[in-house]
DNA sequence: TCCATTGTTACTACGAGGGTAACAACAAAA
DNA sequence: TTTTGTTGTTACCCTCGTAGTAACAATGGA
């Protein structure tokens, strides 16, 4: 019940609407008072909410005394609702694409917060072929593997044992460079290196600054140089 | 542009959010002032909205002077958003089904408004086999044909010529009964018959009362009787 | 130096949604 | 018949999020 309400709210239902509709959909049919008791929505508000749900085509009524209400086939109504949302998204994507007007594209970008970093990384991984992953943290690799095939990945890390059994190319850093994974504290703020993705001309690094995650994307020929550096300098046999 | 904004709002974006995001997605990247000029959102609000979009993982920044903003791959972000909505709907349907507890089912139900009538009719048509359609209006039949096959439909009407060329069984009402399609005015309110669906034990009628559409669903053995009546009395050879 | 732009903060106005109280209409029970 | 409880409706308050406006320090180029 509570879960249903939460999900409905995610779909744009108001609190009262979600509670009334969930109750009605589960019980099949009910009077206003029953809905009030089961959902906790104030009794007088129930009528108001039911009218609104009726306008949206989700509830039908029998005008008796007391009036009885019923959710119109929840499955088909919600499916229809889903279709509308899907087509809305598709319309949005299409109309954005139509009027796209990319001018100069800045080669350096910062992304704040987890959500943005995930999106950014996903977008980069999807359009890239081969990718280098530099990290000391296995968790990041597991996320990457949801998007890319193992054979497209090369992992560079401090200890290859962490990534064994994955059928992935792994390279180990020389000892003198493995310190890049250690925390640094500057002016009381803790900085740590989390992850670096490199593909083609693009790199995307994730760092922890204090309590926040920061993503930095750099698209420059420089990247190729960095790749070479990795091979020439940082790696142990 | 305007269309994009409208669609985004349907997906839960606020007005300012939609306008800023649409602008940014179309232009690729822009400064706050450019966004302000193109979207009409107050310049100082642009910063606020951009931060909110950043938190949602849809915008990235380069901290220069002036700062430049960019929409993170709109297609993949919106696709992801769509997936979330779809899975939310599926969860809702599942958890409603799990806790369904249908008790006595009332045999008479009223549905107000176009949306509800559509949903109701759709639900009925989907679970029915053969169906009788009584109407004088071709438009309703076209909608029904989106859901049901022609061979499952029998149309009863005042003038079979309206429904020619559709490969559907048609029956014509005797002249003395064809008046049921005419408007009636009672106490200044206009009543008219629009559509009647009959299948098995269930009937669903649509009427116009004043300016509103009213749907009435009746699930009673009586319905079979009505069907017989149609055959015995109302029809012309 | 001056002036335009940038980024920030504070504040007002408004409406939607949540929440409470009260009341007439009605129906069943005493 | 009166009483009592329920039903459906109306009116109101409060809060919060969003739209919209004003003002100001910081920045940076001319």
Short mmCIF file of C-alpha atoms (C1' of nucleotides) in Angstrom, two decimals:
data_model
loop_
_atom_site.label_atom_id
_atom_site.label_comp_id
_atom_site.label_asym_id
_atom_site.label_seq_id
_atom_site.Cartn_x
_atom_site.Cartn_y
_atom_site.Cartn_z
CA UNK A 1 0.00 0.00 0.00
CA UNK A 2 2.58 2.57 1.09
CA UNK A 3 4.81 1.45 -1.72
CA UNK A 4 2.02 1.85 -4.25
CA UNK A 5 1.36 5.36 -2.98
CA UNK A 6 5.02 6.27 -3.31
CA UNK A 7 5.21 4.99 -6.85
CA UNK A 8 2.06 6.81 -7.87
CA UNK A 9 3.48 10.02 -6.47
CA UNK A 10 6.54 9.55 -8.62
CA UNK A 11 4.19 9.42 -11.57
CA UNK A 12 2.83 12.86 -10.73
CA UNK A 13 -0.06 12.00 -8.41
CA UNK A 14 -0.58 14.30 -5.43
CA UNK A 15 -0.44 12.77 -1.97
CA UNK A 16 -4.21 12.59 -1.51
CA UNK A 17 -4.76 11.45 -5.07
CA UNK A 18 -2.27 8.64 -4.70
CA UNK A 19 -3.72 7.44 -1.41
CA UNK A 20 -7.30 7.53 -2.62
CA UNK A 21 -6.52 5.88 -5.93
CA UNK A 22 -4.35 3.17 -4.37
CA UNK A 23 -7.08 2.37 -1.86
CA UNK A 24 -9.74 2.23 -4.52
CA UNK A 25 -7.66 0.20 -6.93
CA UNK A 26 -6.91 -2.35 -4.25
CA UNK A 27 -10.37 -2.62 -2.82
CA UNK A 28 -12.18 -2.63 -6.15
CA UNK A 29 -14.99 -0.41 -5.01
CA UNK A 30 -15.74 1.60 -1.90
CA UNK A 31 -17.76 4.47 -0.44
CA UNK A 32 -16.18 7.79 0.46
CA UNK A 33 -16.15 6.89 4.14
CA UNK A 34 -14.44 3.59 3.56
CA UNK A 35 -11.79 5.30 1.50
CA UNK A 36 -11.40 7.85 4.27
CA UNK A 37 -10.85 5.19 6.91
CA UNK A 38 -8.45 3.11 4.86
CA UNK A 39 -6.38 5.90 3.35
CA UNK A 40 -6.36 8.41 6.17
CA UNK A 41 -7.38 11.20 3.80
CA UNK A 42 -9.83 13.62 5.48
CA UNK A 43 -13.34 12.52 4.65
CA UNK A 44 -14.47 15.77 3.07
CA UNK A 45 -11.36 15.86 0.89
CA UNK A 46 -12.11 12.41 -0.43
CA UNK A 47 -15.02 13.74 -2.49
CA UNK A 48 -12.89 16.47 -3.97
CA UNK A 49 -10.09 14.10 -4.86
CA UNK A 50 -12.48 11.57 -6.35
CA UNK A 51 -13.94 14.23 -8.60
CA UNK A 52 -10.47 15.13 -9.78
CA UNK A 53 -9.67 11.46 -10.47
CA UNK A 54 -12.97 11.19 -12.29
CA UNK A 55 -11.99 14.10 -14.51
CA UNK A 56 -8.79 12.27 -15.32
CA UNK A 57 -10.80 9.23 -16.34
CA UNK A 58 -9.59 6.95 -13.60
CA UNK A 59 -12.68 6.59 -11.42
CA UNK A 60 -16.34 5.83 -12.02
CA UNK A 61 -19.29 6.36 -9.74
CA UNK A 62 -22.66 4.94 -8.96
CA UNK A 63 -24.88 7.69 -7.68
CA UNK A 64 -26.64 5.97 -4.83
CA UNK A 65 -26.76 6.85 -1.17
CA UNK A 66 -24.10 6.50 -0.12
CA UNK A 67 -22.35 6.88 -3.45
CA UNK A 68 -19.98 4.10 -4.37
CA UNK A 69 -16.76 4.64 -6.28
CA UNK A 70 -14.56 2.37 -8.30
CA UNK A 71 -11.21 2.54 -10.07
CA UNK A 72 -11.58 1.97 -13.78
CA UNK A 73 -9.44 -1.04 -14.69
CA UNK A 74 -6.20 0.19 -13.08
CA UNK A 75 -3.98 -1.91 -15.26
CA UNK A 76 -5.21 -0.52 -18.55
CA UNK A 77 -5.45 3.03 -17.22
CA UNK A 78 -1.89 2.98 -15.92
CA UNK A 79 -0.63 1.36 -19.09
CA UNK A 80 -2.23 4.15 -21.08
CA UNK A 81 -0.65 6.68 -18.76
CA UNK A 82 2.69 5.05 -19.34
CA UNK A 83 2.28 5.24 -23.10
CA UNK A 84 1.54 8.94 -22.86
CA UNK A 85 4.69 9.55 -20.85
CA UNK A 86 6.79 7.50 -23.22
CA UNK A 87 5.51 9.37 -26.23
CA UNK A 88 6.06 12.67 -24.43
CA UNK A 89 9.71 11.79 -23.88
CA UNK A 90 10.10 10.71 -27.48
CA UNK A 91 8.55 13.96 -28.66
CA UNK A 92 10.92 15.91 -26.43
CA UNK A 93 13.95 14.06 -27.72
CA UNK A 94 12.88 14.53 -31.32
CA UNK A 95 12.11 18.22 -31.04
CA UNK A 96 15.35 18.87 -29.21
CA UNK A 97 17.29 17.05 -31.86
CA UNK A 98 15.53 18.97 -34.63
CA UNK A 99 16.57 22.32 -33.28
CA UNK A 100 19.99 21.37 -32.10
CA UNK A 101 22.48 24.08 -32.86
CA UNK A 102 25.85 23.15 -31.51
CA UNK A 103 28.33 25.91 -31.84
CA UNK A 104 31.76 25.89 -30.31
CA UNK A 105 32.00 23.09 -27.80
CA UNK A 106 33.99 23.78 -24.72
CA UNK A 107 36.66 21.17 -24.10
CA UNK A 108 36.55 21.28 -20.30
CA UNK A 109 33.49 20.58 -18.20
CA UNK A 110 32.68 20.11 -14.54
CA UNK A 111 29.86 17.98 -13.24
CA UNK A 112 28.64 18.24 -9.69
CA UNK A 113 26.94 15.45 -7.79
CA UNK A 114 26.41 11.76 -8.24
CA UNK A 115 23.50 11.90 -10.68
CA UNK A 116 25.33 14.10 -13.15
CA UNK A 117 28.50 12.08 -12.92
CA UNK A 118 26.64 8.88 -13.66
CA UNK A 119 24.89 10.40 -16.65
CA UNK A 120 28.06 11.89 -17.97
CA UNK A 121 30.02 8.69 -17.62
CA UNK A 122 27.23 6.71 -19.22
CA UNK A 123 27.03 9.05 -22.20
CA UNK A 124 30.77 8.87 -22.67
CA UNK A 125 30.96 5.10 -22.40
CA UNK A 126 28.10 4.62 -24.83
CA UNK A 127 29.73 6.53 -27.63
CA UNK A 128 33.26 5.26 -27.08
CA UNK A 129 34.92 2.15 -28.42
CA UNK A 130 37.89 1.11 -26.29
CA UNK A 131 38.24 2.65 -22.87
CA UNK A 132 40.93 2.83 -20.20
CA UNK A 133 39.74 2.71 -16.63
CA UNK A 134 42.09 3.94 -13.96
CA UNK A 135 40.84 3.29 -10.45
CA UNK A 136 41.59 1.51 -7.20
CA UNK A 137 37.94 0.77 -6.57
CA UNK A 138 36.28 -2.32 -7.94
CA UNK A 139 32.78 -0.87 -7.53
CA UNK A 140 33.26 1.56 -10.41
CA UNK A 141 34.23 -1.23 -12.72
CA UNK A 142 31.10 -3.16 -11.91
CA UNK A 143 29.02 -0.17 -12.98
CA UNK A 144 31.01 0.21 -16.18
CA UNK A 145 30.49 -3.44 -17.02
CA UNK A 146 26.76 -2.81 -17.15
CA UNK A 147 27.34 -0.63 -20.20
CA UNK A 148 30.48 -1.95 -21.90
CA UNK A 149 31.75 -5.38 -22.83
CA UNK A 150 34.80 -6.67 -20.92
CA UNK A 151 36.92 -6.87 -24.05
CA UNK A 152 36.56 -3.14 -24.64
CA UNK A 153 38.02 -2.31 -21.23
CA UNK A 154 41.55 -1.98 -19.96
CA UNK A 155 41.96 -1.40 -16.25
CA UNK A 156 44.95 0.37 -14.77
CA UNK A 157 45.23 0.01 -11.02
CA UNK A 158 47.47 -0.33 -8.00
CA UNK A 159 46.82 -4.01 -7.39
CA UNK A 160 45.60 -6.21 -10.24
CA UNK A 161 44.40 -8.89 -7.80
CA UNK A 162 41.38 -6.72 -7.03
CA UNK A 163 40.13 -7.23 -10.56
CA UNK A 164 40.88 -10.88 -11.09
CA UNK A 165 38.37 -13.28 -12.55
CA UNK A 166 36.73 -10.71 -14.80
CA UNK A 167 38.27 -11.53 -18.16
CA UNK A 168 39.49 -7.97 -18.49
CA UNK A 169 42.84 -6.59 -19.56
CA UNK A 170 44.57 -5.28 -16.42
CA UNK A 171 47.73 -3.28 -15.96
CA UNK A 172 49.47 -2.51 -12.67
CA UNK A 173 51.03 0.82 -11.79
CA UNK A 174 54.66 0.99 -10.75
CA UNK A 175 54.96 1.34 -7.01
CA UNK A 176 56.19 4.91 -7.12
CA UNK A 177 53.03 6.02 -8.89
CA UNK A 178 50.45 4.06 -6.97
CA UNK A 179 50.30 6.94 -4.47
CA UNK A 180 47.92 8.78 -6.80
CA UNK A 181 45.14 6.83 -5.16
CA UNK A 182 45.96 8.17 -1.69
CA UNK A 183 43.99 10.96 -0.06
CA UNK A 184 45.44 14.46 0.10
CA UNK A 185 44.37 17.04 2.67
CA UNK A 186 44.72 20.68 1.72
CA UNK A 187 43.46 23.46 3.97
CA UNK A 188 41.45 20.92 5.91
CA UNK A 189 39.66 19.70 2.81
CA UNK A 190 40.18 16.13 1.78
CA UNK A 191 40.87 15.40 -1.87
CA UNK A 192 40.92 11.93 -3.26
CA UNK A 193 41.13 10.40 -6.67
CA UNK A 194 38.32 8.02 -7.48
CA UNK A 195 38.22 7.19 -11.15
CA UNK A 196 39.60 8.20 -14.52
CA UNK A 197 38.12 7.12 -17.84
CA UNK A 198 40.05 7.65 -21.05
CA UNK A 199 38.78 7.01 -24.52
CA UNK A 200 39.86 8.49 -27.81
CA UNK A 201 40.20 12.22 -27.30
CA UNK A 202 38.10 12.37 -24.19
CA UNK A 203 38.84 11.83 -20.53
CA UNK A 204 36.53 11.89 -17.56
CA UNK A 205 37.86 12.02 -14.04
CA UNK A 206 35.98 11.67 -10.77
CA UNK A 207 37.37 13.18 -7.60
CA UNK A 208 36.20 13.56 -4.06
CA UNK A 209 36.46 17.09 -2.68
CA UNK A 210 35.43 17.23 0.94
CA UNK A 211 32.11 15.45 0.97
CA UNK A 212 31.20 16.13 -2.61
CA UNK A 213 31.95 14.25 -5.76
CA UNK A 214 33.30 16.22 -8.68
CA UNK A 215 33.47 15.07 -12.26
CA UNK A 216 35.80 16.68 -14.78
CA UNK A 217 35.58 16.02 -18.46
CA UNK A 218 38.38 17.00 -20.80
CA UNK A 219 38.25 16.59 -24.56
CA UNK A 220 41.64 17.49 -25.96
CA UNK A 221 44.33 15.88 -28.09
CA UNK A 222 46.35 16.06 -24.91
CA UNK A 223 44.53 12.93 -23.90
CA UNK A 224 46.42 10.84 -26.37
CA UNK A 225 49.61 12.05 -24.80
CA UNK A 226 48.38 10.97 -21.44
CA UNK A 227 47.63 7.54 -22.78
CA UNK A 228 51.17 7.23 -24.03
CA UNK A 229 52.46 8.34 -20.65
CA UNK A 230 50.59 5.55 -19.01
CA UNK A 231 52.26 3.01 -21.22
CA UNK A 232 55.72 4.48 -21.11
CA UNK A 233 56.05 5.60 -17.58
CA UNK A 234 53.55 4.50 -15.03
CA UNK A 235 53.19 0.84 -15.69
CA UNK A 236 55.07 -2.07 -14.21
CA UNK A 237 55.61 -5.13 -16.30
CA UNK B 1 10.93 25.32 -28.72
CA UNK B 2 7.54 26.06 -27.20
CA UNK B 3 6.46 22.53 -27.96
CA UNK B 4 9.54 21.12 -26.29
CA UNK B 5 8.85 23.20 -23.21
CA UNK B 6 5.28 21.95 -23.04
CA UNK B 7 6.33 18.34 -23.33
CA UNK B 8 8.99 18.72 -20.67
CA UNK B 9 6.42 20.23 -18.34
CA UNK B 10 4.22 17.20 -18.87
CA UNK B 11 7.14 15.14 -17.69
CA UNK B 12 7.25 17.01 -14.41
CA UNK B 13 9.59 19.90 -15.21
CA UNK B 14 8.71 23.31 -13.74
CA UNK B 15 8.18 26.18 -16.15
CA UNK B 16 11.60 27.75 -15.61
CA UNK B 17 13.30 24.35 -15.59
CA UNK B 18 11.70 23.36 -18.86
CA UNK B 19 12.57 26.63 -20.57
CA UNK B 20 16.17 26.63 -19.40
CA UNK B 21 16.72 22.97 -20.21
CA UNK B 22 15.10 23.21 -23.62
CA UNK B 23 17.24 26.21 -24.49
CA UNK B 24 20.40 24.55 -23.31
CA UNK B 25 19.66 21.25 -25.00
CA UNK B 26 18.99 22.99 -28.29
CA UNK B 27 21.92 25.34 -28.21
CA UNK B 28 24.40 22.81 -26.92
CA UNK B 29 26.10 25.18 -24.54
CA UNK B 30 25.46 28.70 -23.34
CA UNK B 31 26.17 31.26 -20.66
CA UNK B 32 23.55 32.27 -18.11
CA UNK B 33 22.86 35.52 -19.95
CA UNK B 34 22.35 33.78 -23.27
CA UNK B 35 19.92 31.39 -21.66
CA UNK B 36 18.14 34.35 -20.10
CA UNK B 37 17.74 36.11 -23.43
CA UNK B 38 16.62 33.04 -25.34
CA UNK B 39 14.29 31.55 -22.76
CA UNK B 40 12.86 34.68 -21.16
CA UNK B 41 13.61 33.33 -17.69
CA UNK B 42 14.76 36.14 -15.34
CA UNK B 43 18.53 36.24 -15.41
CA UNK B 44 19.04 35.78 -11.71
CA UNK B 45 16.70 32.79 -11.69
CA UNK B 46 18.71 31.11 -14.40
CA UNK B 47 21.52 30.38 -11.96
CA UNK B 48 19.15 28.87 -9.45
CA UNK B 49 17.45 26.69 -12.04
CA UNK B 50 20.76 25.57 -13.48
CA UNK B 51 21.92 24.45 -10.06
CA UNK B 52 18.75 22.46 -9.65
CA UNK B 53 19.22 20.84 -13.05
CA UNK B 54 22.82 20.13 -12.11
CA UNK B 55 21.66 18.35 -8.97
CA UNK B 56 19.41 16.22 -11.12
CA UNK B 57 22.38 15.31 -13.27
CA UNK B 58 21.18 17.00 -16.42
CA UNK B 59 23.59 19.91 -16.72
CA UNK B 60 27.32 20.33 -16.47
CA UNK B 61 29.36 23.48 -15.96
CA UNK B 62 32.69 24.93 -16.77
CA UNK B 63 33.63 27.40 -14.10
CA UNK B 64 35.04 30.19 -16.17
CA UNK B 65 34.05 33.82 -16.32
CA UNK B 66 31.40 33.93 -17.45
CA UNK B 67 30.48 30.36 -16.57
CA UNK B 68 29.30 28.22 -19.45
CA UNK B 69 26.65 25.55 -19.07
CA UNK B 70 25.78 22.52 -21.11
CA UNK B 71 23.05 19.92 -21.19
CA UNK B 72 24.46 16.46 -20.62
CA UNK B 73 23.55 14.32 -23.64
CA UNK B 74 19.81 15.08 -23.63
CA UNK B 75 18.88 11.94 -25.49
CA UNK B 76 20.41 9.54 -23.01
CA UNK B 77 19.26 11.55 -20.01
CA UNK B 78 15.67 11.65 -21.23
CA UNK B 79 15.75 8.00 -22.19
CA UNK B 80 16.88 7.15 -18.69
CA UNK B 81 14.10 9.30 -17.30
CA UNK B 82 11.64 7.44 -19.46
CA UNK B 83 12.86 4.09 -18.20
CA UNK B 84 12.36 5.21 -14.64
CA UNK B 85 8.79 6.23 -15.36
CA UNK B 86 8.03 3.01 -17.16
CA UNK B 87 9.35 0.91 -14.32
CA UNK B 88 7.42 3.03 -11.84
CA UNK B 89 4.20 2.29 -13.69
CA UNK B 90 5.00 -1.40 -13.81
CA UNK B 91 5.70 -1.43 -10.10
CA UNK B 92 2.42 0.34 -9.44
CA UNK B 93 0.46 -2.13 -11.53
CA UNK B 94 2.12 -5.08 -9.85
CA UNK B 95 1.65 -3.85 -6.31
CA UNK B 96 -1.96 -2.96 -6.96
CA UNK B 97 -2.60 -6.39 -8.40
CA UNK B 98 -0.95 -8.07 -5.43
CA UNK B 99 -3.22 -6.44 -2.92
CA UNK B 100 -6.39 -6.51 -4.92
CA UNK B 101 -9.36 -7.41 -2.78
CA UNK B 102 -12.51 -7.21 -4.82
CA UNK B 103 -15.69 -7.50 -2.86
CA UNK B 104 -19.26 -7.12 -4.10
CA UNK B 105 -19.28 -5.56 -7.51
CA UNK B 106 -21.95 -3.02 -8.20
CA UNK B 107 -23.78 -3.63 -11.47
CA UNK B 108 -24.36 0.01 -12.41
CA UNK B 109 -21.69 2.63 -12.86
CA UNK B 110 -21.48 6.19 -14.12
CA UNK B 111 -18.46 7.73 -15.77
CA UNK B 112 -18.09 11.46 -16.21
CA UNK B 113 -16.02 13.10 -18.91
CA UNK B 114 -14.29 12.03 -22.08
CA UNK B 115 -11.16 10.54 -20.54
CA UNK B 116 -13.06 8.19 -18.27
CA UNK B 117 -15.41 7.12 -21.00
CA UNK B 118 -12.53 6.25 -23.26
CA UNK B 119 -10.82 4.24 -20.58
CA UNK B 120 -13.99 2.48 -19.63
CA UNK B 121 -14.87 1.58 -23.19
CA UNK B 122 -11.36 0.39 -23.87
CA UNK B 123 -11.35 -1.86 -20.81
CA UNK B 124 -14.69 -3.33 -21.79
CA UNK B 125 -13.73 -3.94 -25.40
CA UNK B 126 -10.48 -5.58 -24.43
CA UNK B 127 -12.06 -8.24 -22.29
CA UNK B 128 -15.06 -8.91 -24.50
CA UNK B 129 -15.41 -11.29 -27.42
CA UNK B 130 -18.27 -10.29 -29.71
CA UNK B 131 -19.71 -6.84 -29.35
CA UNK B 132 -22.77 -4.97 -30.61
CA UNK B 133 -22.29 -1.34 -31.45
CA UNK B 134 -25.36 0.86 -31.65
CA UNK B 135 -24.66 4.33 -32.94
CA UNK B 136 -25.38 6.80 -35.69
CA UNK B 137 -21.87 8.18 -35.63
CA UNK B 138 -19.10 6.67 -37.69
CA UNK B 139 -16.38 8.27 -35.56
CA UNK B 140 -17.04 5.97 -32.62
CA UNK B 141 -16.66 2.93 -34.81
CA UNK B 142 -13.27 4.10 -36.02
CA UNK B 143 -12.08 4.26 -32.44
CA UNK B 144 -13.45 0.83 -31.69
CA UNK B 145 -11.67 -0.63 -34.69
CA UNK B 146 -8.36 0.36 -33.13
CA UNK B 147 -9.02 -2.19 -30.42
CA UNK B 148 -11.22 -4.89 -31.92
CA UNK B 149 -11.19 -6.83 -35.17
CA UNK B 150 -13.98 -6.12 -37.67
CA UNK B 151 -15.31 -9.67 -37.50
CA UNK B 152 -16.03 -9.31 -33.78
CA UNK B 153 -18.29 -6.30 -34.35
CA UNK B 154 -21.93 -5.94 -35.29
CA UNK B 155 -23.18 -2.43 -35.92
CA UNK B 156 -26.79 -1.41 -35.45
CA UNK B 157 -27.62 1.97 -36.92
CA UNK B 158 -30.16 4.16 -38.64
CA UNK B 159 -28.52 4.11 -42.04
CA UNK B 160 -26.20 1.28 -42.98
CA UNK B 161 -24.71 3.28 -45.83
CA UNK B 162 -22.68 5.23 -43.28
CA UNK B 163 -20.72 2.13 -42.45
CA UNK B 164 -20.19 0.64 -45.87
CA UNK B 165 -16.83 -0.62 -47.03
CA UNK B 166 -15.69 -1.73 -43.63
CA UNK B 167 -16.25 -5.48 -43.82
CA UNK B 168 -18.41 -5.34 -40.72
CA UNK B 169 -21.78 -6.91 -40.01
CA UNK B 170 -24.37 -4.09 -40.13
CA UNK B 171 -28.03 -4.03 -39.19
CA UNK B 172 -30.50 -1.23 -39.84
CA UNK B 173 -33.16 -0.07 -37.38
CA UNK B 174 -36.78 0.03 -38.44
CA UNK B 175 -37.84 3.54 -39.24
CA UNK B 176 -40.09 3.91 -36.23
CA UNK B 177 -37.15 3.31 -33.88
CA UNK B 178 -34.50 5.33 -35.61
CA UNK B 179 -35.69 8.33 -33.61
CA UNK B 180 -33.62 7.15 -30.65
CA UNK B 181 -30.71 9.00 -32.21
CA UNK B 182 -32.54 12.32 -32.17
CA UNK B 183 -31.87 14.97 -29.55
CA UNK B 184 -34.35 15.53 -26.73
CA UNK B 185 -34.61 18.75 -24.80
CA UNK B 186 -35.94 18.56 -21.26
CA UNK B 187 -36.04 21.62 -19.01
CA UNK B 188 -33.74 23.40 -21.38
CA UNK B 189 -31.09 20.68 -21.17
CA UNK B 190 -30.27 18.79 -24.33
CA UNK B 191 -30.01 15.03 -24.13
CA UNK B 192 -28.71 12.95 -26.96
CA UNK B 193 -27.80 9.36 -27.48
CA UNK B 194 -24.29 8.80 -28.73
CA UNK B 195 -23.27 5.19 -28.47
CA UNK B 196 -24.25 1.88 -26.93
CA UNK B 197 -21.91 -1.10 -26.62
CA UNK B 198 -23.27 -4.50 -25.69
CA UNK B 199 -21.22 -7.59 -25.00
CA UNK B 200 -22.12 -10.65 -22.98
CA UNK B 201 -23.65 -9.45 -19.75
CA UNK B 202 -22.32 -5.93 -19.97
CA UNK B 203 -23.53 -2.79 -21.67
CA UNK B 204 -21.96 0.61 -21.86
CA UNK B 205 -23.90 3.63 -23.08
CA UNK B 206 -22.65 7.10 -23.85
CA UNK B 207 -25.01 10.07 -23.70
CA UNK B 208 -24.67 13.78 -24.04
CA UNK B 209 -26.28 15.77 -21.23
CA UNK B 210 -26.04 19.48 -21.88
CA UNK B 211 -22.39 20.00 -22.69
CA UNK B 212 -21.10 17.00 -20.81
CA UNK B 213 -20.64 13.41 -21.86
CA UNK B 214 -21.96 10.76 -19.54
CA UNK B 215 -21.07 7.07 -19.64
CA UNK B 216 -23.28 4.45 -18.03
CA UNK B 217 -22.17 0.89 -17.56
CA UNK B 218 -24.67 -1.83 -16.69
CA UNK B 219 -23.73 -5.42 -15.98
CA UNK B 220 -26.91 -7.42 -15.62
CA UNK B 221 -28.52 -10.47 -17.22
CA UNK B 222 -31.08 -7.99 -18.42
CA UNK B 223 -28.62 -7.16 -21.12
CA UNK B 224 -29.22 -10.43 -22.88
CA UNK B 225 -32.89 -9.58 -22.99
CA UNK B 226 -32.07 -6.30 -24.59
CA UNK B 227 -30.04 -8.04 -27.20
CA UNK B 228 -32.99 -10.26 -28.05
CA UNK B 229 -35.21 -7.19 -28.26
CA UNK B 230 -32.93 -5.71 -30.83
CA UNK B 231 -33.23 -8.73 -33.01
CA UNK B 232 -36.93 -9.24 -32.57
CA UNK B 233 -38.26 -5.74 -32.59
CA UNK B 234 -36.07 -2.94 -33.72
CA UNK B 235 -34.50 -4.26 -36.82
CA UNK B 236 -35.59 -3.96 -40.40
CA UNK B 237 -34.87 -6.75 -42.77
"C1'" DT C 1 38.71 55.44 -14.12
"C1'" DC C 2 34.10 54.31 -15.71
"C1'" DC C 3 30.61 51.24 -17.14
"C1'" DA C 4 28.48 46.91 -18.45
"C1'" DT C 5 28.09 42.35 -17.12
"C1'" DT C 6 28.07 38.66 -13.76
"C1'" DG C 7 26.70 36.15 -9.84
"C1'" DT C 8 24.27 36.52 -5.42
"C1'" DT C 9 20.78 37.64 -1.97
"C1'" DA C 10 16.58 39.29 -0.38
"C1'" DC C 11 11.96 40.05 -0.86
"C1'" DT C 12 6.94 40.05 -2.67
"C1'" DA C 13 2.95 37.83 -4.73
"C1'" DC C 14 0.29 34.06 -5.78
"C1'" DG C 15 -1.79 29.58 -6.00
"C1'" DA C 16 -2.04 24.66 -5.03
"C1'" DG C 17 -2.25 21.30 -1.77
"C1'" DG C 18 -2.74 19.75 2.86
"C1'" DG C 19 -5.51 20.15 6.98
"C1'" DT C 20 -9.73 21.59 10.16
"C1'" DA C 21 -14.44 23.08 11.35
"C1'" DA C 22 -19.06 23.48 10.68
"C1'" DC C 23 -23.63 22.53 8.58
"C1'" DA C 24 -27.72 21.11 5.95
"C1'" DA C 25 -29.72 16.88 3.93
"C1'" DC C 26 -30.76 12.42 4.62
"C1'" DA C 27 -31.70 7.74 6.63
"C1'" DA C 28 -32.21 4.46 10.03
"C1'" DA C 29 -33.38 3.50 14.81
"C1'" DA C 30 -35.85 4.45 19.18
"C1'" DT D 1 -42.16 11.53 15.91
"C1'" DT D 2 -37.80 12.61 17.63
"C1'" DT D 3 -33.08 11.24 17.92
"C1'" DT D 4 -28.84 10.03 16.33
"C1'" DG D 5 -25.37 9.02 13.04
"C1'" DT D 6 -23.87 9.39 8.40
"C1'" DT D 7 -23.33 11.81 4.04
"C1'" DG D 8 -22.14 15.37 0.98
"C1'" DT D 9 -20.90 20.22 0.76
"C1'" DT D 10 -18.92 24.76 1.85
"C1'" DA D 11 -15.90 27.75 4.01
"C1'" DC D 12 -11.84 28.65 5.93
"C1'" DC D 13 -6.60 28.58 7.40
"C1'" DC D 14 -1.82 27.53 6.87
"C1'" DT D 15 2.26 26.34 4.52
"C1'" DC D 16 5.29 25.81 0.91
"C1'" DG D 17 7.02 25.97 -3.76
"C1'" DT D 18 7.27 28.68 -7.76
"C1'" DA D 19 6.99 32.86 -10.47
"C1'" DG D 20 8.51 37.36 -10.61
"C1'" DT D 21 11.11 41.93 -9.02
"C1'" DA D 22 14.70 44.75 -6.92
"C1'" DA D 23 19.01 45.68 -5.36
"C1'" DC D 24 24.04 45.02 -4.77
"C1'" DA D 25 28.88 43.54 -4.57
"C1'" DA D 26 32.31 41.50 -7.59
"C1'" DT D 27 34.34 41.10 -11.84
"C1'" DG D 28 36.40 42.56 -16.08
"C1'" DG D 29 36.98 45.14 -20.24
"C1'" DA D 30 37.33 49.91 -22.43
#
